Amino acid sequence: MAIASIQSAILLSFLILFLGPYLQTSKLCSCSDDHKVGNCHSIERLALLDFKKGVEDPSNRLSSWRLDNEDCCKWHGVGCNNVTGYVEELDLNTIKDTAQATELRGGISPALAQLKHLKYLDLSDNAFDSIPDQFIGSAKELRYLDLSDNYFEGRIPQQLGNLSHLHHLGLSDTCFSMQELQFLSHLTSLEYLDLSWSDLSKTGESLQYINMLHSLSELHLSDCQLSSFPLTTNFTTTLSVLDLSHNNFNGLIFKAILNFTTLQSLDLTWNEIQGPIPKAIEHMTSLETLLLGLNELTGPIPDVLANFTSLECLDLEDNHLEGPIPLSFGPLFPSWLRNLNQLGIIMLENVGILDKIPNWFPKIYPSLQFLDLSNNQISGKVPLEFRNGLKTTEIVLLNLRGNLFSGTIPLNINETMPNLQFLTLSKNLIEGSIPSSICNLKQLRTVSLSSNNLSGDLPQECWKDLESLEVIDLSNNHLSGKVPISIWSAPRLSLLSLSKNGFSGNLPPNLKTLGPLRVIDLGENSFSGNLPMWMGKRLPHLEILRLRSNSFSGFIHEHRCLLHSLRILDLAHNGLSGTIPHCFGNFSGMATVDPTNPFSISPMAIHGQEFVDQVNVWITKGIELEYNGTLVFLKCIDLSHNAFSGEIPTEITGLLGLSILNLSINQLTGRIPEKIGSMQRLEVLDLSRNQLSGSIPPSISTLNSLNHLNLSNNNLSGRIPSKQPTPNATRSIHLRWKSRTLRCSTERLRNSS
């Protein structure tokens, strides 16, 4: 017993001697300021709150970051280690947040340096304007860092070179000056690098630092103003994704990248690459995505692409390619597509194919979702090519615009393509009627069938059930009958174009529901009756109203002035009468001159049908202006060839953004408004064939943008203004002067004044 007691005493003394300091330290630690609540360390919680204090958060994304909500590991965007409780992840990317989330703004607090265990930091897609060097330099545990799409200023922090464990670095569109990239040489573990939308044109030899990244597997240098790329790199065998789109590379770029045999994705879209696609591309057989569109490539599409059995997405649009092999050797439809049966996307827009679709093509693509063969010269009958063979149940987009397809639209299109969202068959030779089964395509967003030979009546009470439908373009066909009331009630309809057909009857006087229309084009038909009241106060977003060349009658009611977003009003060649309302001055969409706020139809919604390229604006004496791409900035009022009377409202001169004003061939009286010269954006002014009197306002001589001025066949008198519009701008002036017609160039007017 005595011996046992002595042994116990010795053991106790040993424990006190050797474990005492540890026990004391443990006690001190448990009483320190860095205590834990849940999994959260207080020092990190305070650092996060300090960060929140320095940012603007309009949508309250950080509402869970509060003192009374002590466990910061449960805060929005914060992730902690389950064992240690330290913050290891901070994800405040705006796009990945909720749909209502808006950008965080302000500076990044240096207090984040307290997050010493941080491994993942995503602050992309916000509006941060500063980031402390001491924070960047201290976050040495980071593996993932994304600062893309912010407003940082100054030079790129060289302290990034301290992050030796970094695998992912996103710095696209940050506003940093990228002239010094030396820090990259220290990031030996980096696998992903994105410097897109940065100006690297003045980096000189700095691209050599990218070349030192031995482990790189993804490199994104889109829109960096680059024109050269290193011929040798240290990541030839590791790189799987290379994005060099939107730069200034020429044909030599192929020489620099053809050794990247492990590439799975290559994007060279929108460069200046000329010449043929090199045969040596055959060694890049791992490619799943190959994007070469919007270049100057010429020659045939190489047959070696048939070896790319993993290819899923191929884009060769907008080049000068001529087909895979000469006509004398066989068909021009790309034969190498036959072996690529896993393709989900085929985009061969405007590649010069002069052929029929071969029999094998419709049968081999079970996963095809996007098919774009637009703007070629492909022929054949649409139903025979697609109804019987193509396994199209997955297809979302079908764009055959601008070819030579004939035949009719399949009656069972809803069965063969049940998931179709974008149907574009415009500018072909398709005939027959539009089947009612098209209304059973419940996901349809765009139907563009313009410029064909379609005829007959439209399907009736079914359009309102297409809840996703945004665009209907059936213009330039031979369709007839009345327009179904249900077509106006499609709940998301933004664009309705039925021009150049044979539609007739009155527009419905009352509508219970009406889509959020931005464009209505019913021109060149046989509509009649008064303009309905809803075509005003119930269309607050309408930007284009085009009803020219019909038989509409009656007055323009003041409700029409509630179209505040209107940019183009074309009511020419009708039977409208009465006065032009003074409230036309309320068209605020025509009053602005800011060119940064163009026509706002969604580009995706009008994919393939290019409505803006089809609108022509007719002015006097047979002159036709095609605005094409610049239509997005056009603002126009054309009331010509009607029976309007009374004076020209002076309020019209407040529409400072107006490009075209055509009031010709009416019964207008009174004087030309004195302030007409304030409309500095006018390119066309036609007031001819009215009963206007008085003198020409002197201010008209200041309209330096005019291309066409016609005041002929009125009762004008007095002197020609001494200063004429700029000679280089005005192409023609046509005046009637005291019953004498004077037609002359600007130079002649200037010399005779």
Coordinates of C-alpha atoms in Angstrom, one line a residue, residues 567 595-601 611-613 627-635:
R567 CA -39.6 55.9 -81.4
P595 CA -27.5 57.3 -78.5
T596 CA -26.7 55.0 -75.7
N597 CA -30.4 54.0 -75.2
P598 CA -31.2 52.2 -78.4
F599 CA -34.2 50.0 -79.5
S600 CA -34.5 47.5 -76.7
I601 CA -35.9 44.3 -78.1
F611 CA -36.5 42.3 -87.6
V612 CA -34.5 45.5 -87.4
D613 CA -33.0 44.7 -90.8
Y627 CA -31.5 52.0 -92.0
N628 CA -30.7 48.3 -91.3
G629 CA -28.4 48.1 -88.3
T630 CA -28.7 51.7 -87.5
L631 CA -32.4 51.4 -87.0
V632 CA -31.8 50.9 -83.3
F633 CA -31.1 54.7 -83.2
L634 CA -33.8 55.8 -85.6
K635 CA -36.7 58.0 -84.4

